[in-house]
Amino acid sequence: MNDDGPWMPLRAELKRWESAGRRARLWLRDDDAVEVTDTLERLLDATGRASVPLTLAVIPAFTDDALATRLARENQVLVAVHGWSHANYASANEKKQELGRHRPAQVVLSELRNGLATLRHLHGQRLVPMLVPPWNRINEDLVPWLGQEGFEVLSVFGRSKENSSIRVLNTHVDVVNARGQRGSRSHGDLVAELVGELQARFVKDDEPIGILTHHLVHGTSEWRFLDRLFDETAGHPGVTWSSAHDLLS
Ligand SMILES: [Zn+2]
């Protein structure tokens, strides 16, 4: 391939980890799954070929056993709870939120309890008791109550805060352009972000690096990035792709 340019910084950084006899920890979270679609098949094909474990954040209110039946054929896919219905309760001038302060805490928590029960019923052992708040946002006051509702882990975007009342397994590199700009994110920018996270972990490896994708809205550029990322990293002695289950056990 002659489009190596954007990937050279990643190669250099992974070489550094390899030379130090260390392995960076990566994990993959993909959001918004409800049903089996061509794009979901595309994702399962890409992760399966590269043997990259996947955590699929599923929207409980709208999914059914068709997805569970399909995922039963996969052995490296876990399911997490993506809110309840992914509805936005924020007003037009606020950032979108399902789990915000717009409704009573008891209402939100009972939806989340339902969501966990629904996905556990559908997916059994494949379900990891992880809450992935829609839009990566949750009212901080709800977090201390999540354990009581059966959740063991919270996953949002960005570096984790210290002293959280629940275990946290976050994502740090968002492959899809979610900030409202037009077009896809450049591969050079995405690689630079990933390299920045790797450099920080080289100094202090305090949390695995989470890659975040949204298969339903991927275009050619996003798929190419993911395929190439897997080519560059899967089997590399300086990095390991881990399942959420392994990272939490
Ligand atoms: Zn979502």
PDB file of C-alpha atoms and ligand atoms in Angstrom:
ATOM      1  CA  MET A   1       0.000   0.000   0.000  1.00  0.00           C
ATOM      2  CA  ASN A   2       1.290   3.493  -0.665  1.00  0.00           C
ATOM      3  CA  ASP A   3      -0.992   5.328   1.772  1.00  0.00           C
ATOM      4  CA  ASP A   4       1.279   4.435   4.676  1.00  0.00           C
ATOM      5  CA  GLY A   5       2.010   8.067   5.537  1.00  0.00           C
ATOM      6  CA  PRO A   6      -0.717   8.641   8.138  1.00  0.00           C
ATOM      7  CA  TRP A   7       0.142   5.343   9.823  1.00  0.00           C
ATOM      8  CA  MET A   8       3.867   5.878  10.323  1.00  0.00           C
ATOM      9  CA  PRO A   9       3.515   7.541  13.774  1.00  0.00           C
ATOM     10  CA  LEU A  10       1.502   4.543  15.002  1.00  0.00           C
ATOM     11  CA  ARG A  11       4.112   2.118  13.716  1.00  0.00           C
ATOM     12  CA  ALA A  12       6.868   4.063  15.461  1.00  0.00           C
ATOM     13  CA  GLU A  13       4.949   4.197  18.751  1.00  0.00           C
ATOM     14  CA  LEU A  14       4.102   0.492  18.709  1.00  0.00           C
ATOM     15  CA  LYS A  15       7.724  -0.291  17.934  1.00  0.00           C
ATOM     16  CA  ARG A  16       8.646   1.626  21.079  1.00  0.00           C
ATOM     17  CA  TRP A  17       6.265  -0.524  23.157  1.00  0.00           C
ATOM     18  CA  GLU A  18       7.592  -3.672  21.538  1.00  0.00           C
ATOM     19  CA  SER A  19      11.228  -2.693  22.138  1.00  0.00           C
ATOM     20  CA  ALA A  20      10.428  -2.033  25.804  1.00  0.00           C
ATOM     21  CA  GLY A  21       8.876  -5.493  26.052  1.00  0.00           C
ATOM     22  CA  ARG A  22       5.498  -3.969  26.790  1.00  0.00           C
ATOM     23  CA  ARG A  23       2.034  -4.328  25.313  1.00  0.00           C
ATOM     24  CA  ALA A  24      -0.468  -1.506  25.010  1.00  0.00           C
ATOM     25  CA  ARG A  25      -4.056  -2.493  25.859  1.00  0.00           C
ATOM     26  CA  LEU A  26      -6.813  -1.709  23.355  1.00  0.00           C
ATOM     27  CA  TRP A  27     -10.488  -2.534  23.394  1.00  0.00           C
ATOM     28  CA  LEU A  28     -13.314  -1.886  20.911  1.00  0.00           C
ATOM     29  CA  ARG A  29     -16.815  -0.574  21.663  1.00  0.00           C
ATOM     30  CA  ASP A  30     -19.421  -0.111  18.931  1.00  0.00           C
ATOM     31  CA  ASP A  31     -22.698   1.652  19.735  1.00  0.00           C
ATOM     32  CA  ASP A  32     -26.368   1.687  18.696  1.00  0.00           C
ATOM     33  CA  ALA A  33     -26.927  -1.921  17.614  1.00  0.00           C
ATOM     34  CA  VAL A  34     -30.575  -3.020  17.519  1.00  0.00           C
ATOM     35  CA  GLU A  35     -30.903  -5.526  14.709  1.00  0.00           C
ATOM     36  CA  VAL A  36     -28.894  -7.489  12.184  1.00  0.00           C
ATOM     37  CA  THR A  37     -28.009  -5.236   9.254  1.00  0.00           C
ATOM     38  CA  ASP A  38     -25.498  -5.353   6.407  1.00  0.00           C
ATOM     39  CA  THR A  39     -23.330  -2.869   8.277  1.00  0.00           C
ATOM     40  CA  LEU A  40     -23.388  -5.007  11.416  1.00  0.00           C
ATOM     41  CA  GLU A  41     -22.298  -7.960   9.285  1.00  0.00           C
ATOM     42  CA  ARG A  42     -19.509  -5.782   7.891  1.00  0.00           C
ATOM     43  CA  LEU A  43     -18.346  -5.021  11.440  1.00  0.00           C
ATOM     44  CA  LEU A  44     -18.552  -8.658  12.564  1.00  0.00           C
ATOM     45  CA  ASP A  45     -16.607  -9.686   9.480  1.00  0.00           C
ATOM     46  CA  ALA A  46     -13.848  -7.126  10.105  1.00  0.00           C
ATOM     47  CA  THR A  47     -13.474  -7.901  13.814  1.00  0.00           C
ATOM     48  CA  GLY A  48     -13.781 -11.645  13.239  1.00  0.00           C
ATOM     49  CA  ARG A  49     -11.062 -11.732  10.571  1.00  0.00           C
ATOM     50  CA  ALA A  50      -8.699  -9.766  12.808  1.00  0.00           C
ATOM     51  CA  SER A  51      -9.707 -11.690  15.967  1.00  0.00           C
ATOM     52  CA  VAL A  52     -10.509  -8.388  17.674  1.00  0.00           C
ATOM     53  CA  PRO A  53     -12.973  -8.805  20.578  1.00  0.00           C
ATOM     54  CA  LEU A  54     -15.972  -6.498  20.316  1.00  0.00           C
ATOM     55  CA  THR A  55     -18.381  -5.003  22.845  1.00  0.00           C
ATOM     56  CA  LEU A  56     -21.628  -4.062  21.151  1.00  0.00           C
ATOM     57  CA  ALA A  57     -23.713  -1.443  22.997  1.00  0.00           C
ATOM     58  CA  VAL A  58     -27.302  -2.507  22.245  1.00  0.00           C
ATOM     59  CA  ILE A  59     -30.423  -0.330  22.661  1.00  0.00           C
ATOM     60  CA  PRO A  60     -32.692  -2.540  24.809  1.00  0.00           C
ATOM     61  CA  ALA A  61     -36.097  -1.031  23.971  1.00  0.00           C
ATOM     62  CA  PHE A  62     -35.980  -1.861  20.277  1.00  0.00           C
ATOM     63  CA  THR A  63     -33.933  -5.038  19.981  1.00  0.00           C
ATOM     64  CA  ASP A  64     -35.127  -8.634  19.896  1.00  0.00           C
ATOM     65  CA  ASP A  65     -33.937 -12.230  19.669  1.00  0.00           C
ATOM     66  CA  ALA A  66     -32.941 -11.943  15.991  1.00  0.00           C
ATOM     67  CA  LEU A  67     -29.814 -10.079  17.080  1.00  0.00           C
ATOM     68  CA  ALA A  68     -29.206 -12.550  19.902  1.00  0.00           C
ATOM     69  CA  THR A  69     -29.514 -15.488  17.492  1.00  0.00           C
ATOM     70  CA  ARG A  70     -27.010 -13.905  15.126  1.00  0.00           C
ATOM     71  CA  LEU A  71     -24.513 -13.048  17.861  1.00  0.00           C
ATOM     72  CA  ALA A  72     -24.685 -16.582  19.249  1.00  0.00           C
ATOM     73  CA  ARG A  73     -22.560 -17.589  16.231  1.00  0.00           C
ATOM     74  CA  GLU A  74     -19.769 -15.249  17.342  1.00  0.00           C
ATOM     75  CA  ASN A  75     -17.357 -16.101  20.120  1.00  0.00           C
ATOM     76  CA  GLN A  76     -15.653 -12.734  20.611  1.00  0.00           C
ATOM     77  CA  VAL A  77     -18.680 -10.442  20.872  1.00  0.00           C
ATOM     78  CA  LEU A  78     -20.099  -9.133  24.131  1.00  0.00           C
ATOM     79  CA  VAL A  79     -23.217  -7.025  24.635  1.00  0.00           C
ATOM     80  CA  ALA A  80     -23.555  -3.928  26.847  1.00  0.00           C
ATOM     81  CA  VAL A  81     -26.609  -1.838  27.804  1.00  0.00           C
ATOM     82  CA  HIS A  82     -26.970   1.335  25.717  1.00  0.00           C
ATOM     83  CA  GLY A  83     -29.467   3.262  27.852  1.00  0.00           C
ATOM     84  CA  TRP A  84     -33.070   2.198  27.394  1.00  0.00           C
ATOM     85  CA  SER A  85     -34.517   3.699  24.194  1.00  0.00           C
ATOM     86  CA  HIS A  86     -31.804   6.222  23.194  1.00  0.00           C
ATOM     87  CA  ALA A  87     -34.434   8.962  23.436  1.00  0.00           C
ATOM     88  CA  ASN A  88     -33.301  12.543  23.894  1.00  0.00           C
ATOM     89  CA  TYR A  89     -34.955  14.433  26.779  1.00  0.00           C
ATOM     90  CA  ALA A  90     -32.763  17.527  26.587  1.00  0.00           C
ATOM     91  CA  SER A  91     -34.066  20.773  25.145  1.00  0.00           C
ATOM     92  CA  ALA A  92     -32.914  22.076  21.784  1.00  0.00           C
ATOM     93  CA  ASN A  93     -30.199  24.299  23.300  1.00  0.00           C
ATOM     94  CA  GLU A  94     -28.662  21.500  25.400  1.00  0.00           C
ATOM     95  CA  LYS A  95     -26.492  18.547  24.467  1.00  0.00           C
ATOM     96  CA  LYS A  96     -28.534  15.430  23.784  1.00  0.00           C
ATOM     97  CA  GLN A  97     -29.149  13.194  26.779  1.00  0.00           C
ATOM     98  CA  GLU A  98     -31.310  10.265  27.756  1.00  0.00           C
ATOM     99  CA  LEU A  99     -29.914   9.818  31.275  1.00  0.00           C
ATOM    100  CA  GLY A 100     -29.858  13.475  32.342  1.00  0.00           C
ATOM    101  CA  ARG A 101     -31.705  15.476  34.986  1.00  0.00           C
ATOM    102  CA  HIS A 102     -34.760  15.960  32.809  1.00  0.00           C
ATOM    103  CA  ARG A 103     -36.742  13.175  34.466  1.00  0.00           C
ATOM    104  CA  PRO A 104     -36.919  11.833  38.034  1.00  0.00           C
ATOM    105  CA  ALA A 105     -33.988   9.597  38.951  1.00  0.00           C
ATOM    106  CA  GLN A 106     -36.329   6.727  39.832  1.00  0.00           C
ATOM    107  CA  VAL A 107     -37.827   6.787  36.340  1.00  0.00           C
ATOM    108  CA  VAL A 108     -34.426   6.724  34.648  1.00  0.00           C
ATOM    109  CA  LEU A 109     -33.091   4.007  36.962  1.00  0.00           C
ATOM    110  CA  SER A 110     -36.121   1.796  36.452  1.00  0.00           C
ATOM    111  CA  GLU A 111     -35.652   2.046  32.679  1.00  0.00           C
ATOM    112  CA  LEU A 112     -32.015   1.055  33.075  1.00  0.00           C
ATOM    113  CA  ARG A 113     -32.994  -1.880  35.273  1.00  0.00           C
ATOM    114  CA  ASN A 114     -35.408  -2.972  32.532  1.00  0.00           C
ATOM    115  CA  GLY A 115     -32.714  -2.564  29.919  1.00  0.00           C
ATOM    116  CA  LEU A 116     -30.282  -4.763  31.815  1.00  0.00           C
ATOM    117  CA  ALA A 117     -32.931  -7.437  32.409  1.00  0.00           C
ATOM    118  CA  THR A 118     -34.045  -7.361  28.761  1.00  0.00           C
ATOM    119  CA  LEU A 119     -30.538  -7.829  27.389  1.00  0.00           C
ATOM    120  CA  ARG A 120     -29.610 -10.427  29.982  1.00  0.00           C
ATOM    121  CA  HIS A 121     -32.696 -12.424  29.002  1.00  0.00           C
ATOM    122  CA  LEU A 122     -31.815 -12.156  25.289  1.00  0.00           C
ATOM    123  CA  HIS A 123     -28.042 -12.581  25.457  1.00  0.00           C
ATOM    124  CA  GLY A 124     -27.303 -14.555  28.644  1.00  0.00           C
ATOM    125  CA  GLN A 125     -23.562 -14.994  29.212  1.00  0.00           C
ATOM    126  CA  ARG A 126     -22.765 -12.627  26.349  1.00  0.00           C
ATOM    127  CA  LEU A 127     -24.130  -9.703  28.385  1.00  0.00           C
ATOM    128  CA  VAL A 128     -21.587  -7.759  30.375  1.00  0.00           C
ATOM    129  CA  PRO A 129     -23.239  -5.672  33.132  1.00  0.00           C
ATOM    130  CA  MET A 130     -21.896  -2.479  31.583  1.00  0.00           C
ATOM    131  CA  LEU A 131     -23.888   0.713  31.104  1.00  0.00           C
ATOM    132  CA  VAL A 132     -23.019   2.737  28.001  1.00  0.00           C
ATOM    133  CA  PRO A 133     -24.993   5.994  28.321  1.00  0.00           C
ATOM    134  CA  PRO A 134     -26.351   7.286  24.996  1.00  0.00           C
ATOM    135  CA  TRP A 135     -24.216  10.216  23.800  1.00  0.00           C
ATOM    136  CA  ASN A 136     -21.756   9.167  26.553  1.00  0.00           C
ATOM    137  CA  ARG A 137     -23.585  11.372  29.052  1.00  0.00           C
ATOM    138  CA  ILE A 138     -25.151  10.547  32.399  1.00  0.00           C
ATOM    139  CA  ASN A 139     -26.332  12.598  35.344  1.00  0.00           C
ATOM    140  CA  GLU A 140     -23.499  12.188  37.891  1.00  0.00           C
ATOM    141  CA  ASP A 141     -26.050  11.760  40.683  1.00  0.00           C
ATOM    142  CA  LEU A 142     -27.264   8.510  39.117  1.00  0.00           C
ATOM    143  CA  VAL A 143     -23.856   6.842  39.083  1.00  0.00           C
ATOM    144  CA  PRO A 144     -23.767   5.796  42.774  1.00  0.00           C
ATOM    145  CA  TRP A 145     -27.099   3.987  42.255  1.00  0.00           C
ATOM    146  CA  LEU A 146     -26.043   1.915  39.237  1.00  0.00           C
ATOM    147  CA  GLY A 147     -24.512  -0.880  41.336  1.00  0.00           C
ATOM    148  CA  GLN A 148     -27.795  -1.390  43.124  1.00  0.00           C
ATOM    149  CA  GLU A 149     -29.502  -1.784  39.742  1.00  0.00           C
ATOM    150  CA  GLY A 150     -27.101  -4.577  38.782  1.00  0.00           C
ATOM    151  CA  PHE A 151     -24.501  -2.678  36.774  1.00  0.00           C
ATOM    152  CA  GLU A 152     -20.837  -3.369  37.488  1.00  0.00           C
ATOM    153  CA  VAL A 153     -19.203  -1.053  34.947  1.00  0.00           C
ATOM    154  CA  LEU A 154     -19.800   2.318  33.318  1.00  0.00           C
ATOM    155  CA  SER A 155     -18.373   3.215  29.906  1.00  0.00           C
ATOM    156  CA  VAL A 156     -18.340   6.773  28.567  1.00  0.00           C
ATOM    157  CA  PHE A 157     -15.870   8.803  26.502  1.00  0.00           C
ATOM    158  CA  GLY A 158     -12.624  10.347  27.724  1.00  0.00           C
ATOM    159  CA  ARG A 159     -10.130   9.748  30.526  1.00  0.00           C
ATOM    160  CA  SER A 160     -11.782   8.252  33.591  1.00  0.00           C
ATOM    161  CA  LYS A 161     -12.261  10.334  36.657  1.00  0.00           C
ATOM    162  CA  GLU A 162     -10.639   9.117  39.819  1.00  0.00           C
ATOM    163  CA  ASN A 163     -12.780   7.909  42.715  1.00  0.00           C
ATOM    164  CA  SER A 164     -15.736   6.836  40.649  1.00  0.00           C
ATOM    165  CA  SER A 165     -18.305   4.867  42.661  1.00  0.00           C
ATOM    166  CA  ILE A 166     -18.381   2.188  39.943  1.00  0.00           C
ATOM    167  CA  ARG A 167     -15.713   0.572  37.772  1.00  0.00           C
ATOM    168  CA  VAL A 168     -15.094   2.463  34.562  1.00  0.00           C
ATOM    169  CA  LEU A 169     -13.962   1.211  31.162  1.00  0.00           C
ATOM    170  CA  ASN A 170     -13.939   4.203  28.843  1.00  0.00           C
ATOM    171  CA  THR A 171     -13.384   4.933  25.174  1.00  0.00           C
ATOM    172  CA  HIS A 172     -10.881   7.551  23.984  1.00  0.00           C
ATOM    173  CA  VAL A 173     -10.753   7.633  20.202  1.00  0.00           C
ATOM    174  CA  ASP A 174     -14.026   8.269  18.352  1.00  0.00           C
ATOM    175  CA  VAL A 175     -13.691   7.033  14.770  1.00  0.00           C
ATOM    176  CA  VAL A 176     -16.893   8.734  13.624  1.00  0.00           C
ATOM    177  CA  ASN A 177     -17.082  12.490  13.341  1.00  0.00           C
ATOM    178  CA  ALA A 178     -19.585  13.084  16.105  1.00  0.00           C
ATOM    179  CA  ARG A 179     -18.934  16.777  16.605  1.00  0.00           C
ATOM    180  CA  GLY A 180     -21.258  17.972  13.919  1.00  0.00           C
ATOM    181  CA  GLN A 181     -18.610  18.800  11.332  1.00  0.00           C
ATOM    182  CA  ARG A 182     -19.151  17.626   7.817  1.00  0.00           C
ATOM    183  CA  GLY A 183     -17.364  14.638   6.363  1.00  0.00           C
ATOM    184  CA  SER A 184     -15.221  11.914   7.856  1.00  0.00           C
ATOM    185  CA  ARG A 185     -12.321  12.362  10.263  1.00  0.00           C
ATOM    186  CA  SER A 186      -8.932  12.189   8.571  1.00  0.00           C
ATOM    187  CA  HIS A 187      -6.947   9.031   9.217  1.00  0.00           C
ATOM    188  CA  GLY A 188      -3.941  11.174  10.141  1.00  0.00           C
ATOM    189  CA  ASP A 189      -5.944  12.910  12.894  1.00  0.00           C
ATOM    190  CA  LEU A 190      -7.297   9.628  14.225  1.00  0.00           C
ATOM    191  CA  VAL A 191      -3.832   8.063  14.281  1.00  0.00           C
ATOM    192  CA  ALA A 192      -2.461  11.159  16.036  1.00  0.00           C
ATOM    193  CA  GLU A 193      -5.140  10.842  18.730  1.00  0.00           C
ATOM    194  CA  LEU A 194      -4.421   7.173  19.210  1.00  0.00           C
ATOM    195  CA  VAL A 195      -0.671   7.804  19.375  1.00  0.00           C
ATOM    196  CA  GLY A 196      -1.283  10.531  21.980  1.00  0.00           C
ATOM    197  CA  GLU A 197      -3.212   8.050  24.123  1.00  0.00           C
ATOM    198  CA  LEU A 198      -0.466   5.453  23.677  1.00  0.00           C
ATOM    199  CA  GLN A 199       2.230   7.947  24.690  1.00  0.00           C
ATOM    200  CA  ALA A 200       0.302   8.809  27.851  1.00  0.00           C
ATOM    201  CA  ARG A 201      -0.072   5.094  28.696  1.00  0.00           C
ATOM    202  CA  PHE A 202       3.646   4.525  28.098  1.00  0.00           C
ATOM    203  CA  VAL A 203       4.281   6.864  31.028  1.00  0.00           C
ATOM    204  CA  LYS A 204       1.380   5.599  33.162  1.00  0.00           C
ATOM    205  CA  ASP A 205      -0.714   2.673  31.946  1.00  0.00           C
ATOM    206  CA  ASP A 206      -3.687   3.465  34.152  1.00  0.00           C
ATOM    207  CA  GLU A 207      -6.512   2.495  31.784  1.00  0.00           C
ATOM    208  CA  PRO A 208      -6.888   0.593  28.502  1.00  0.00           C
ATOM    209  CA  ILE A 209      -7.473   2.641  25.365  1.00  0.00           C
ATOM    210  CA  GLY A 210     -11.019   2.314  24.027  1.00  0.00           C
ATOM    211  CA  ILE A 211     -11.751   2.726  20.326  1.00  0.00           C
ATOM    212  CA  LEU A 212     -15.337   3.845  19.679  1.00  0.00           C
ATOM    213  CA  THR A 213     -17.232   3.123  16.465  1.00  0.00           C
ATOM    214  CA  HIS A 214     -20.826   3.444  15.214  1.00  0.00           C
ATOM    215  CA  HIS A 215     -21.252   0.835  12.482  1.00  0.00           C
ATOM    216  CA  LEU A 216     -24.625   2.181  11.283  1.00  0.00           C
ATOM    217  CA  VAL A 217     -23.143   5.479  10.081  1.00  0.00           C
ATOM    218  CA  HIS A 218     -19.760   4.334   8.794  1.00  0.00           C
ATOM    219  CA  GLY A 219     -18.812   5.393   5.299  1.00  0.00           C
ATOM    220  CA  THR A 220     -15.948   4.113   3.177  1.00  0.00           C
ATOM    221  CA  SER A 221     -13.414   6.186   5.100  1.00  0.00           C
ATOM    222  CA  GLU A 222     -14.423   4.797   8.516  1.00  0.00           C
ATOM    223  CA  TRP A 223     -14.395   1.199   7.299  1.00  0.00           C
ATOM    224  CA  ARG A 224     -11.002   1.721   5.674  1.00  0.00           C
ATOM    225  CA  PHE A 225      -9.664   3.187   8.906  1.00  0.00           C
ATOM    226  CA  LEU A 226     -10.898   0.247  10.949  1.00  0.00           C
ATOM    227  CA  ASP A 227      -9.597  -2.392   8.533  1.00  0.00           C
ATOM    228  CA  ARG A 228      -6.236  -0.671   8.428  1.00  0.00           C
ATOM    229  CA  LEU A 229      -6.104  -0.239  12.208  1.00  0.00           C
ATOM    230  CA  PHE A 230      -6.697  -3.972  12.611  1.00  0.00           C
ATOM    231  CA  ASP A 231      -4.018  -4.740   9.980  1.00  0.00           C
ATOM    232  CA  GLU A 232      -1.505  -2.564  11.820  1.00  0.00           C
ATOM    233  CA  THR A 233      -2.273  -3.830  15.321  1.00  0.00           C
ATOM    234  CA  ALA A 234      -3.716  -7.365  15.335  1.00  0.00           C
ATOM    235  CA  GLY A 235      -0.873  -9.748  16.098  1.00  0.00           C
ATOM    236  CA  HIS A 236       1.582  -6.889  16.781  1.00  0.00           C
ATOM    237  CA  PRO A 237       3.823  -7.763  19.747  1.00  0.00           C
ATOM    238  CA  GLY A 238       3.495  -4.221  21.127  1.00  0.00           C
ATOM    239  CA  VAL A 239      -0.284  -4.294  21.530  1.00  0.00           C
ATOM    240  CA  THR A 240      -3.145  -6.531  22.664  1.00  0.00           C
ATOM    241  CA  TRP A 241      -6.820  -6.242  21.792  1.00  0.00           C
ATOM    242  CA  SER A 242      -8.737  -7.404  24.846  1.00  0.00           C
ATOM    243  CA  SER A 243     -12.389  -8.119  25.539  1.00  0.00           C
ATOM    244  CA  ALA A 244     -14.195  -6.010  28.122  1.00  0.00           C
ATOM    245  CA  HIS A 245     -14.666  -9.224  30.069  1.00  0.00           C
ATOM    246  CA  ASP A 246     -10.908  -9.842  30.285  1.00  0.00           C
ATOM    247  CA  LEU A 247     -10.161  -6.223  31.156  1.00  0.00           C
ATOM    248  CA  LEU A 248     -12.648  -6.341  34.013  1.00  0.00           C
ATOM    249  CA  SER A 249     -11.818  -9.736  35.464  1.00  0.00           C
TER     250      SER A 249
HETATM  251 ZN    ZN B   1     -25.683   5.760  20.885  1.00  0.00          ZN
END
